[in-house]
Each structure stands twice: as structure tokens, then as C-alpha cells.
Tab-separated table of C-alpha atoms and ligand atoms in Angstrom:
chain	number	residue	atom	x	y	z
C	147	UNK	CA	129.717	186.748	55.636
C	148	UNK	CA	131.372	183.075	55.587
C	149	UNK	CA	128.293	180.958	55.281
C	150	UNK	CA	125.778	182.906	54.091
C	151	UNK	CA	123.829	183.074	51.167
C	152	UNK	CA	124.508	184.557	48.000
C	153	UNK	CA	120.934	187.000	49.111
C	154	UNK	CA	122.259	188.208	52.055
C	155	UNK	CA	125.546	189.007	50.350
C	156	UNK	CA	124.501	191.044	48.172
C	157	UNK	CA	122.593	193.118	50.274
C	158	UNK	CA	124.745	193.104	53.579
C	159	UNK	CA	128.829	192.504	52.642
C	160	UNK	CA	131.305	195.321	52.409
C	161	UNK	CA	129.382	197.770	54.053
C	162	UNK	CA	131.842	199.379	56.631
C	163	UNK	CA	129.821	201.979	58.489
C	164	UNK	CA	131.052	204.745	60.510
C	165	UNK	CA	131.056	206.389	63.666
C	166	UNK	CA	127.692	208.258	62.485
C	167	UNK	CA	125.912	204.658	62.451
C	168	UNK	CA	124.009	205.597	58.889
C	169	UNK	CA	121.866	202.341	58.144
C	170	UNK	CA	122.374	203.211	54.445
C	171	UNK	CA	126.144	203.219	52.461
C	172	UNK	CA	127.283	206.499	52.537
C	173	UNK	CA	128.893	208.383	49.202
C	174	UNK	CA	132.152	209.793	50.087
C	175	UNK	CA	131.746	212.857	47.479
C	176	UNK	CA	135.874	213.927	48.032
C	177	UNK	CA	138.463	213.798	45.523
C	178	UNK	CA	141.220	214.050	48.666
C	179	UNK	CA	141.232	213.115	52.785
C	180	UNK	CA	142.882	215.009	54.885
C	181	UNK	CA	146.295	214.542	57.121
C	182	UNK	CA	146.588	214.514	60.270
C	183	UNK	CA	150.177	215.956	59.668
C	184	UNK	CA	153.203	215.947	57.177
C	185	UNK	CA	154.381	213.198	59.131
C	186	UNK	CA	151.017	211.323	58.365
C	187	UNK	CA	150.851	212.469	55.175
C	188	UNK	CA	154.680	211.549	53.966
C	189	UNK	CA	153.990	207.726	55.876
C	190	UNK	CA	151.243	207.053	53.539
C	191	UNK	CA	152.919	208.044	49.942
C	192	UNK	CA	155.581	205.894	51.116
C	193	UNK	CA	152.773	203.205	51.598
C	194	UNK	CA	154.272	202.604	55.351
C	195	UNK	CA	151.286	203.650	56.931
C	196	UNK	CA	147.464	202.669	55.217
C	197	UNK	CA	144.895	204.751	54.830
C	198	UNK	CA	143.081	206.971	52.077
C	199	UNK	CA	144.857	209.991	50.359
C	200	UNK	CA	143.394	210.592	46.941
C	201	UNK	CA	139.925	209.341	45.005
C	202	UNK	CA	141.697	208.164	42.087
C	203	UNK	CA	144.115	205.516	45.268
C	204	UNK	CA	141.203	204.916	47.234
C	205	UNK	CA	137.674	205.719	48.452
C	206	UNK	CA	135.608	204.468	50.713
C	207	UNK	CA	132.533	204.364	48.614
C	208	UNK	CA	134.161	202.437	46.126
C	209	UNK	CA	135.831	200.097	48.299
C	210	UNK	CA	132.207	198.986	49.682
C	211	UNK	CA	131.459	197.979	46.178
C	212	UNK	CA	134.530	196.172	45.677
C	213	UNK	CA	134.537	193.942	48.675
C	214	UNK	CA	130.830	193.172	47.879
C	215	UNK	CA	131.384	192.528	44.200
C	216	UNK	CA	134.596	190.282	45.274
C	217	UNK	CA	132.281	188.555	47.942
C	218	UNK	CA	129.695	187.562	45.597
C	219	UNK	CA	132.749	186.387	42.930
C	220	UNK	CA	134.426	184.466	45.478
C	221	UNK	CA	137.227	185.973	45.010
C	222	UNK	CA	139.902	187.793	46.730
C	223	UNK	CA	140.332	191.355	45.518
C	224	UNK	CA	138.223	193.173	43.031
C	225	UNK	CA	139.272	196.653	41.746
C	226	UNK	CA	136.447	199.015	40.404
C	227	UNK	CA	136.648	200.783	37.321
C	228	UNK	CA	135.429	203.805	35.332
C	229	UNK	CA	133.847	201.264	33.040
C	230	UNK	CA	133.583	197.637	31.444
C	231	UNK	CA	136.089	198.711	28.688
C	232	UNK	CA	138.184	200.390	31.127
C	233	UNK	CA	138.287	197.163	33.242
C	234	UNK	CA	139.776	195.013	30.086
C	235	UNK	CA	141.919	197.832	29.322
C	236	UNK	CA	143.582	197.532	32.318
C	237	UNK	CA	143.811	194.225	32.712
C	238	UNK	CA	145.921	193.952	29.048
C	239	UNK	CA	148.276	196.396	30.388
C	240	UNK	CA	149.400	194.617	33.522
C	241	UNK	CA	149.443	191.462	32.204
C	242	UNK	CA	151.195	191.830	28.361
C	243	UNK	CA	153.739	193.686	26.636
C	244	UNK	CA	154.758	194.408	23.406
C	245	UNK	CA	155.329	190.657	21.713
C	246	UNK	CA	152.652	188.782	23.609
C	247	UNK	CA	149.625	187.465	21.845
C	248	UNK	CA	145.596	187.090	23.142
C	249	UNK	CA	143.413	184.433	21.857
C	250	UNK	CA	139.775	185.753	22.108
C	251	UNK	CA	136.595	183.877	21.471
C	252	UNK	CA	134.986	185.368	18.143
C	253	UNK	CA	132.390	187.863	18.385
C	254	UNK	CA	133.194	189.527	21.560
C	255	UNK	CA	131.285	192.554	22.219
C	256	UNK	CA	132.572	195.229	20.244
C	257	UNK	CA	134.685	197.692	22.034
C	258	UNK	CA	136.611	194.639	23.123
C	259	UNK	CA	137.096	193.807	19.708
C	260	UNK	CA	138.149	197.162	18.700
C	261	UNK	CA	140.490	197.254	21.480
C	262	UNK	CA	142.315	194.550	21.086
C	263	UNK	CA	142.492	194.612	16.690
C	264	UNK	CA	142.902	198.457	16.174
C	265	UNK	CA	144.659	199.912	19.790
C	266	UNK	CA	146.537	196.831	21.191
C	267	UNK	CA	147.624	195.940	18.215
C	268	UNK	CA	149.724	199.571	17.724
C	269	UNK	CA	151.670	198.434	20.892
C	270	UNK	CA	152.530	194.890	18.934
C	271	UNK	CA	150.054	192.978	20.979
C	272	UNK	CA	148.329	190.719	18.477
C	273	UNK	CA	145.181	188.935	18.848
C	274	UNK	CA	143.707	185.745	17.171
C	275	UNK	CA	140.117	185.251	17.027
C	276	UNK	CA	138.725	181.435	17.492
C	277	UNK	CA	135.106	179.567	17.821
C	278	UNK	CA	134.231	180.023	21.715
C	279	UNK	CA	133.309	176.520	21.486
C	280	UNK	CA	136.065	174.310	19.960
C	281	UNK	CA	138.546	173.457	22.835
C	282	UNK	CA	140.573	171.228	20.699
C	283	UNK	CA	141.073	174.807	18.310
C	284	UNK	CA	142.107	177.244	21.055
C	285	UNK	CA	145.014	174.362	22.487
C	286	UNK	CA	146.001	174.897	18.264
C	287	UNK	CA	146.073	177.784	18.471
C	288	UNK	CA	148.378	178.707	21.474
C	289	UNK	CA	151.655	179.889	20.497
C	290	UNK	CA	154.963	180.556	22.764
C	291	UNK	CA	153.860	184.091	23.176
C	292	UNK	CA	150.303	183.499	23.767
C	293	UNK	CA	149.307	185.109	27.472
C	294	UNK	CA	145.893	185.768	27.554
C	295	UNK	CA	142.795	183.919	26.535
C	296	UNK	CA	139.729	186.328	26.810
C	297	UNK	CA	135.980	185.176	26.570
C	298	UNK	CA	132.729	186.186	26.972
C	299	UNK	CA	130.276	183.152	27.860
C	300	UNK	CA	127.263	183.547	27.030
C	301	UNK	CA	129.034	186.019	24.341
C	302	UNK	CA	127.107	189.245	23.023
C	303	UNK	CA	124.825	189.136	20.720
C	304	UNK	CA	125.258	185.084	20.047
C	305	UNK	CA	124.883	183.936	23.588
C	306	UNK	CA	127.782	181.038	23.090
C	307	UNK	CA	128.591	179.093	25.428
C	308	UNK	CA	132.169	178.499	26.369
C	309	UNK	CA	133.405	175.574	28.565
C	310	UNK	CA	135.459	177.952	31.225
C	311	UNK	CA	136.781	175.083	33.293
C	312	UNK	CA	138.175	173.237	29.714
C	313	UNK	CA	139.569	176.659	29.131
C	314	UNK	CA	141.206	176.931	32.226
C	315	UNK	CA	143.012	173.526	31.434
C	316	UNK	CA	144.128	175.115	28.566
C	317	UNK	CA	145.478	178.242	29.351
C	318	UNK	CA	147.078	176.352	32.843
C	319	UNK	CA	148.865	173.700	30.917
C	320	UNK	CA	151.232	176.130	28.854
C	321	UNK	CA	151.989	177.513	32.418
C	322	UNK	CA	152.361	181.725	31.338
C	323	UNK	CA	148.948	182.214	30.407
C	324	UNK	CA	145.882	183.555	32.195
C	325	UNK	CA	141.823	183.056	31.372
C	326	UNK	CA	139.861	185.968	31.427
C	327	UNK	CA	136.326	185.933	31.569
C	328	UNK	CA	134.341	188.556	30.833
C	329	UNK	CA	131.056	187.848	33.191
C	330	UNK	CA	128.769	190.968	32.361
C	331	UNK	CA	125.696	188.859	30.816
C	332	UNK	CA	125.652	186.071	33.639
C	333	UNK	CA	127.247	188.536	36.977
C	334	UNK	CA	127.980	186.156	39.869
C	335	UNK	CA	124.481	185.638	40.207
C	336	UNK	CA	124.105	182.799	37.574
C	337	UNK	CA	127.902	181.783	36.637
C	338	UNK	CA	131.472	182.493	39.270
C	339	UNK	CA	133.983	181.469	36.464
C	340	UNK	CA	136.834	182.165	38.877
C	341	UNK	CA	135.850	178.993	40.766
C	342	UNK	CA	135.249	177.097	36.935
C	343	UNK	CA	139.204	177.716	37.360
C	344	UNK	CA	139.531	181.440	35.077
C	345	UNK	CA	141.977	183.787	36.758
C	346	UNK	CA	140.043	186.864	35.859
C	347	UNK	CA	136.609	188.048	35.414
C	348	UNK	CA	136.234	191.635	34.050
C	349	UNK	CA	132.852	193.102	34.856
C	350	UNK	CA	130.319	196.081	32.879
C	351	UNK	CA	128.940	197.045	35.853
C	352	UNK	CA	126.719	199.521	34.013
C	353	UNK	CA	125.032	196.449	32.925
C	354	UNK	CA	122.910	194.237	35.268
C	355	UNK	CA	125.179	194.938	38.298
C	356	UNK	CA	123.494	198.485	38.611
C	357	UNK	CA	120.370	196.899	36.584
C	358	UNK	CA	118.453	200.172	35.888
C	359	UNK	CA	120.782	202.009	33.460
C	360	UNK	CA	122.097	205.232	35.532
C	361	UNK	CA	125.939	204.942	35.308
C	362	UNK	CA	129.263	203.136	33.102
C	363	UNK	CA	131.658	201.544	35.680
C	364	UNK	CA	133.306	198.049	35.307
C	365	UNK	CA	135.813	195.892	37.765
C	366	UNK	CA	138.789	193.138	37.653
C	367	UNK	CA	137.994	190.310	39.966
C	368	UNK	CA	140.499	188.080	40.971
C	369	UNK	CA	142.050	185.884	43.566
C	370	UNK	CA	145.580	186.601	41.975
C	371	UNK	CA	147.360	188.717	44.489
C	372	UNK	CA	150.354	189.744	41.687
C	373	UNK	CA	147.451	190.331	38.916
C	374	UNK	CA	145.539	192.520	41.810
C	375	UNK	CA	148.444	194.414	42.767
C	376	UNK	CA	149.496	195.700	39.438
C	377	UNK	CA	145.732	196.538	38.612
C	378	UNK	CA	145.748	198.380	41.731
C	379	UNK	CA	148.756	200.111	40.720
C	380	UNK	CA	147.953	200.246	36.882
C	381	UNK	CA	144.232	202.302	38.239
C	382	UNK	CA	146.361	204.695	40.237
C	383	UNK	CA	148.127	205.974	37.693
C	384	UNK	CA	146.878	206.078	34.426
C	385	UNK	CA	143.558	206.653	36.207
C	386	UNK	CA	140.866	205.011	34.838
C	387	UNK	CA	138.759	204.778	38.291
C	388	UNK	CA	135.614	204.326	39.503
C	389	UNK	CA	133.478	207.408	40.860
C	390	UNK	CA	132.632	207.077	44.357
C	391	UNK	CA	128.668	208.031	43.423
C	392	UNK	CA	128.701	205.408	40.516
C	393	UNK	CA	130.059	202.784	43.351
C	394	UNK	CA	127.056	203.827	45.353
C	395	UNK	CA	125.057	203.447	42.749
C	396	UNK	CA	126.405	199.476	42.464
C	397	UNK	CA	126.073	199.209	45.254
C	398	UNK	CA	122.769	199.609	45.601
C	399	UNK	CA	121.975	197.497	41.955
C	400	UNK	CA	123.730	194.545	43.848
C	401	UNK	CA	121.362	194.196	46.522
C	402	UNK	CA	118.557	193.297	44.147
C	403	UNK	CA	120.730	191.775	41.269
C	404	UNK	CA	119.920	188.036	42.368
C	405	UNK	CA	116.140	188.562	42.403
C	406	UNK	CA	116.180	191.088	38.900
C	407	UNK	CA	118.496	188.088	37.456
C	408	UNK	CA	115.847	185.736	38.295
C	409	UNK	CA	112.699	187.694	36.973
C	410	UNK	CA	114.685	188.912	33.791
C	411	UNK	CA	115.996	184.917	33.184
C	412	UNK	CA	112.405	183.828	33.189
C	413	UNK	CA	111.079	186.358	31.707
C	414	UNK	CA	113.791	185.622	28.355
C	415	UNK	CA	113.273	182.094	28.779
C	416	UNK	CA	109.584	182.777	27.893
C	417	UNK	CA	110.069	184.917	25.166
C	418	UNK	CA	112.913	182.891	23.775
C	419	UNK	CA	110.521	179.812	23.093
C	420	UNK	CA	108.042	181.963	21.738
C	421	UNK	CA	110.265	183.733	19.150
C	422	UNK	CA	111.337	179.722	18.267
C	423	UNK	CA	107.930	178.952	17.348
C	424	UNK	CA	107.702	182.271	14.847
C	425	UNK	CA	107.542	181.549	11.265
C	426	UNK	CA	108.996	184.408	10.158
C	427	UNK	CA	111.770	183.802	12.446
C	428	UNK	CA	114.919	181.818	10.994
C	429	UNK	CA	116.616	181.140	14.282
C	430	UNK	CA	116.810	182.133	17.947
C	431	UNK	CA	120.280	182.245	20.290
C	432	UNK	CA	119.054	181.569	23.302
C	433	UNK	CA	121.006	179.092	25.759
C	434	UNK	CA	117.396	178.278	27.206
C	435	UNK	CA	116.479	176.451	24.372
C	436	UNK	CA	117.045	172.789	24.117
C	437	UNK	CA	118.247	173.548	20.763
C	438	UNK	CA	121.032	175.485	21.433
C	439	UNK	CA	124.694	174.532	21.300
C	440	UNK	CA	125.717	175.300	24.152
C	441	UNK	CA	122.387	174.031	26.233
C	442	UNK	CA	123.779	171.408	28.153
C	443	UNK	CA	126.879	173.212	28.946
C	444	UNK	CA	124.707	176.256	30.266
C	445	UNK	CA	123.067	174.154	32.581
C	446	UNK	CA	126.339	172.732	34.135
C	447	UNK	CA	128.025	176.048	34.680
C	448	UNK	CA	125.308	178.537	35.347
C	449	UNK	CA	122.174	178.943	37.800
C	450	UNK	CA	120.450	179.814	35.348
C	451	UNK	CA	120.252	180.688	31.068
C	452	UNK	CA	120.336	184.491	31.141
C	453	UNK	CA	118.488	187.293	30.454
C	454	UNK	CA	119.734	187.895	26.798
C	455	UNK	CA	119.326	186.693	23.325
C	456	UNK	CA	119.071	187.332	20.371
C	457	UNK	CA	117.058	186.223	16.649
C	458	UNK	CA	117.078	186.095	13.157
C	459	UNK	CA	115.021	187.503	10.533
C	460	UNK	CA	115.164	186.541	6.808
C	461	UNK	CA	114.940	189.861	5.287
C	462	UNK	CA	118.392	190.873	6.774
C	463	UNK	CA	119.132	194.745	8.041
C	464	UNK	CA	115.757	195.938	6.004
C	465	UNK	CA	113.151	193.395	7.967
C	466	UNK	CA	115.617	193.826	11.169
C	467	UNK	CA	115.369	197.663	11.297
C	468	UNK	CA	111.720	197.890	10.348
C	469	UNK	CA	110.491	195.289	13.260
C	470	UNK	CA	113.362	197.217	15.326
C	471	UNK	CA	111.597	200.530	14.957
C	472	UNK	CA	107.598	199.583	15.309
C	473	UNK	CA	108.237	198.511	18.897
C	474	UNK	CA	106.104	200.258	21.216
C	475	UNK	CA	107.155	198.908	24.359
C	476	UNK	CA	111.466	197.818	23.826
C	477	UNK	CA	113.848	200.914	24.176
C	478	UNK	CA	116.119	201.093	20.988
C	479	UNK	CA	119.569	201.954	23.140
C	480	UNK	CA	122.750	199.998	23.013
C	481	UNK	CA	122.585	199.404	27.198
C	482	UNK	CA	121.118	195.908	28.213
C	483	UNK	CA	121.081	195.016	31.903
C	484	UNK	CA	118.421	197.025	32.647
C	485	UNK	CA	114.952	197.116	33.944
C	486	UNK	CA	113.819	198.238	30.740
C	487	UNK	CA	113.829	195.760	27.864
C	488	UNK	CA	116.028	196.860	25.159
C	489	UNK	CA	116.629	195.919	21.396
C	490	UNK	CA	119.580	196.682	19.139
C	491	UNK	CA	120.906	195.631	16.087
C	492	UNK	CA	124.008	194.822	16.958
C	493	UNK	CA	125.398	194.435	13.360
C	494	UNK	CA	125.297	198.681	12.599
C	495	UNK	CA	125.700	199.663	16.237
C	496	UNK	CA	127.436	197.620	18.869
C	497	UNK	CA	129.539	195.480	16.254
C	498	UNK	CA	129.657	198.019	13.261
C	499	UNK	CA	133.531	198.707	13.729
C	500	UNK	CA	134.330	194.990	13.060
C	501	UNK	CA	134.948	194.574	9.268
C	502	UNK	CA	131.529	192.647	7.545
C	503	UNK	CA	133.604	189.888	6.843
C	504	UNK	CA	134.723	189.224	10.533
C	505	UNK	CA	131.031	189.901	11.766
C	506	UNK	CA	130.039	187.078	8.777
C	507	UNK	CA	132.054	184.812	10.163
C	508	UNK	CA	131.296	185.294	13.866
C	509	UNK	CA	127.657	184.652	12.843
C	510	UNK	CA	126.578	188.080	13.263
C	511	UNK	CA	124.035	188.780	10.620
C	512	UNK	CA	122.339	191.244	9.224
C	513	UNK	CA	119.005	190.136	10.178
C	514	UNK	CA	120.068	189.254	13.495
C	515	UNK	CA	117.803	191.543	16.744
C	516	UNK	CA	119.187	191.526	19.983
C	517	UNK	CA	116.815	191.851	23.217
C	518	UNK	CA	118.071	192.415	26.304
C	519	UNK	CA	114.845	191.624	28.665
C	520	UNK	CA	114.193	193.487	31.984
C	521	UNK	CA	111.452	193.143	33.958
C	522	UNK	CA	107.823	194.451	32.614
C	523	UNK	CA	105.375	191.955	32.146
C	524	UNK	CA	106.550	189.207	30.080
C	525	UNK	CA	102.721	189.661	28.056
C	526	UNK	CA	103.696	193.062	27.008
C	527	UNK	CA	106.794	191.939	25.730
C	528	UNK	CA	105.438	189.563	23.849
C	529	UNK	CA	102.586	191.422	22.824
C	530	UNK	CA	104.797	194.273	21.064
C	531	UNK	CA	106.943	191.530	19.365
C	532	UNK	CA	104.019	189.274	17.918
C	533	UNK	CA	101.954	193.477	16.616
C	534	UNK	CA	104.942	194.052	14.636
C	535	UNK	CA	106.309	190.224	13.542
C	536	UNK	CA	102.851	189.926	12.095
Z	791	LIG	C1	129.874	191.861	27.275
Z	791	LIG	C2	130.337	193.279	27.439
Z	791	LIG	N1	131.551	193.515	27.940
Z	791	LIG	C3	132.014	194.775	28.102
Z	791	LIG	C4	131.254	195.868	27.761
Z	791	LIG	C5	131.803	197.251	27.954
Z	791	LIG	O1	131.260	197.849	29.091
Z	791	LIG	P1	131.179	199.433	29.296
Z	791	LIG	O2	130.194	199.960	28.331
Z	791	LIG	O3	130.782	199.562	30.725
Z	791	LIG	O4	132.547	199.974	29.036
Z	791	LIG	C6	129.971	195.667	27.240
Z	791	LIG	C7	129.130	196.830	26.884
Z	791	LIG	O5	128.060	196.694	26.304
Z	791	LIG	C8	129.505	194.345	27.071
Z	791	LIG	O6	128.281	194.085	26.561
């Protein structure tokens, strides 16, 4: 695939067919393959001898999606996961212990946030949450035991915009500690932070890598081979995998995610300037809009400004939940990535766990709607918003 483009990629790489000649990726629906003989199957536990033994190892299914996925990253290896959360999960585990330290961007997604404050912390990991944007804070901020930086750029709900490659510096300079970039809002499609200089990128794949909302999986992209080799190893045995149909699935989401990326970035590029001119609304997150922070940044390190954002409403959670629930045409789900529009309010779903005065200060408000847009006509969209702003 050396020389292609990204297109062709996405439809074409990783697909290994066999001797049946199917045009389509097959799913290999088998937890096990079988031996030849005990021989065979001693040669591969002892790894002397490749070749599939067990699902939860290695499937072929799966390992379509992951060289496509690493194609399209640039990278070198890419190891699929049961989900996004899974895929951070394991990436903490190979690369700290017990006395190491994370600096994370504030408001991260969540889970992530959850994961690192309430579960990582219980194995004396601690984390210390800085503005995305201030460079000059995170180099601060590093101490001795500080191995991990972890961002999300744009982040979700606030669609900040960190400088990866500045980041990079940063974490490369102290010499034992790795950038992590969680790419689930851009995908490779609009931003490849492993060649901005990050080490990692952790993927949702249920998000706009499948693109239509059927199935949670994530992946670890990297061009690391130590990092890759203890994820591989890390997956095998505490088992957080990818299914072989959800990799089909992927699979199949990737070969269209360039084009959906493209409709779904216009698309929110449309509706974010139309939300800015809304009286009644205080303030739109949008990297689109010249007015954003993080505008010029955007335009240097991704293709494009994304199909997420998110807006203010004065009332706070009252006005936010009552425009939230009059929409006709928006799903009300916590997925975004899909082909359906969605809204949320991220403050009492997707970020309730994080205490008010963390959310406060990571400039998640009350008030504050989150759309993910998909791809039915832009009017409509609009349309439903303007019935119920009014
Ligand atoms: C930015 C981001 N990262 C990670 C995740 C977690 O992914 P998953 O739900 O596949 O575990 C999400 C889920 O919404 C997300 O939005």
C-alpha cells in the first residue's frame, strides 16, 4: 500500500484473503484453530513456531483491522481492543507501576477520568490534571516520576486543542516519559499524532471508526516495538480483546470513514456558525470557528475541524435539558461517531462521576449541549435546533 492514498487504504489494506478467494473480509467466528499435531501445537505455546491458537492471542478477523487501522496511523503495530476504555487501560498497565505519575489534559472524557482518579489511583498511580493548552504548565508540572502524558485533542465535550508536537518535546526531553494521544474525535482521517511525534494513540473504535453505532471496541497504535509487545502480551492475558465480528464490523466503518469524516466535518462546521450567531446562545466550542482557541492550531495539525462540538446555554442544566429533550430529529444517547446526530449533556451523563468542582474548572457547565453531527441533511439539523432554541 506504500504510495497510495489515504482512500484506497482504507478500503483495500490488511485484507489477507484466503484460498476461497472471498472478495469480501471474512469473520473468523472461532474462539480456537486447530493443530496439526502436539508437535505443532507445543511449537507455538513456546512461540517457536507462528501461527494462531486462541481468539483472545490472535484472529484473523481482527488482525485485518489492525494492520488497516495501523496503515492509516502510520504506524507500526496496532493491537485491537474490546473497547476505547479497554485500550487506555491497557496501555497504563504496560507502561506504569505503582509510584509513577500521569499528567492528563483536564476534561478528558469521563471514563478516562474515572480511571485514572478512582482505579489507578488504588494501585498508587497518581494523576495531575492541567489546561490542554498551556505548554509552559505541563513542562511545570513534570515530576521525576512522571511517565505518561495523556490527551485528548480536540478533547470531549470542549473540543481543545492541544499542540501534540510541543507535547512531544515535552514528554521527550525528560527522556522516561511517553505521549499518549487519545485520537477518537479526529481518527487518522483528519489528525496522525504519531507522526506530530506522540508515541501512542489509543482509539474508541465504537466511535467514528465503525461510524454507525453497532459495536464498543478500541486499539493502541504505535510504532514502539517494546510498548507493542507488552500490549500484545498485556491483551493475552488479562484479556481484554477485540471480537473477531466487532473487527469485521471496523473493518467495514473504515472503508467509508474518510468520506463520513468529510460530510460530518462540514456538516458541524455549518451548524457551528449558526449556533454562534444564536442569541440565546452564550458560547460555542467549535475548533471551526475563527474564534476559538485553538483555531489556528487546528488548522496546522488536522485535515480538517471535526465533527463535534459543543454550546452553551444561559439557563444552565434546566434550559440545557429542556432544548435537549424537544429535539425531534438528534438521538439523546451518549455514542457520537455515528451516522445519526446525537446530543448529550455531558455534565449529568458522560462527565457526572467527576466531582462539580473538577467539571467547573475544566469548563464543563451546566448549560453546556454536546452534538455529535452525522450525516442527515445539515437543514434538518438545523431546523430542529432553531424549533426548539426559539
Ligand atoms: C474521547 C473518548 N475516548 C475514549 C472513550 C471510551 O471508549 P469506549 O466507550 O469504546 O470504551 C470515549 C467514549 O465515549 C471517548 O469519547
Amino acid at each position: 500500500m506504500d504510495g497510495k492514498g489515504f482512500k484506497t487504504k482504507a478500503v483495500r489494506a490488511g485484507q489477507c484473503r484466503t484460498e476461497e478467494n472471498e472478495h469480501n473480509d471474512p469473520i473468523f467466528a472461532t474462539s480456537s484453530f486447530v493443530f496439526r499435531d502436539s508437535a505443532e501445537a507445543a511449537r507455538r505455546f513456546a512461540e517457536t513456531e507462528s501461527g494462531n491458537i486462541y481468539s483472545r492471542f490472535t484472529n484473523p478477523t481482527t488482525r485485518a483491522f489492525e494492520n488497516r487501522l495501523s496503515i492509516l496511523e502510520n504506524a507500526k503495530f496496532c493491537s485491537g481492543t474490546a473497547s476505547g476504555m479497554a485500550a487506555i487501560l491497557a496501555v497504563c498497565m504496560t507502561t506504569l507501576k505503582a509510584g509513577d505519575h500521569i499528567l492528563a489534559g483536564r476534561g478528558l472524557f469521563g471514563s478516562t477520568t474515572n480511571l485514572f482518579c478512582n482505579i489507578l489511583s488504588r494501585f498508587d498511580i497518581e494523576t495531575t490534571f492541567i489546561s490542554p493548552t498551556d505548554v509552559d504548565d505541563w513542562r511545570g508540572k513534570l515530576r521525576g516520576n512522571t511517565k505518561l502524558i495523556f490527551v485528548e485533542s480536540p478533547s470531549n465535550p470542549l473540543c481543545e486543542i492541544v499542540n501534540i508536537a510541543e507535547l512531544a518535546n515535552v514528554a521527550h526531553e525528560k527522556g522516561d516519559c511517553i505521549l499518549v494521544v487519545d485520537n477518537a474525535i479526529c481518527t487518522p482521517a483528519l489528525q496522525q499524532p504519531l507522526e506530530l511525534g506522540a508515541d501512542v494513540v489509543v482509539h474508541s473504535a465504537t466511535k467514528f471508526l465503525d461510524g454507525q453505532g453497532r459495536g464498543v471496541g478500541g486499539a493502541v497504535v504505535t510504532s514502539d516495538p517494546d510498548i507493542a509487545d507488552s500490549i500484545v502480551g498485556f491483551l493475552r492475558t488479562a484479556g481484554p480483546c477485540m471480537s473477531p465480528f466487532n473487527a469485521w464490523i471496523f473493518l467495514k466503518g473504515l472503508e467509508t470513514l474518510a468520506i463520513r469524516m468529510s460530510e460530518s466535518c462540514t456538516n458541524a462546521s455549518k451548524i457551528a456558525h449558526w449556533l454562534n450567531d444564536q442569541p440565546k446562545v452564550t458560547r460555542v466550542h467549535y475548533p471551526g470557528l475563527a474564534n476559538h482557541p485553538g483555531h489556528e492550531l487546528a488548522k496546522k495539525q488536522q485535515n480538517d475541524f471535526g465533527a463535534i462540538l459543543s454550546f452553551e446555554l444561559a439557563g444552565g442544566q434546566h434550559a440545557a435539558w429542556k432544548l435537549i429533550d424537544s429535539l425531534q430529529v438528534f438521538s439523546i444517547t451518549a455514542n457520537l461517531g455515528d451516522a445519526k446526530s446525537t446530543v448529550s449533556h455531558s455534565a449529568s451523563t458522560t462527565h457526572a462521576r467527576i466531582k462539580p468542582e473538577d467539571r467547573e474548572r475544566a469548563g464543563i457547565t451546566d448549560g453546556l449541549i454536546r452534538l455529535s453531527i452525522g450525516l442527515e441533511d445539515t437543514d434538518d439539523l438545523i431546523a430542529d435546533l432553531r424549533a426548539n432554541l426559539s
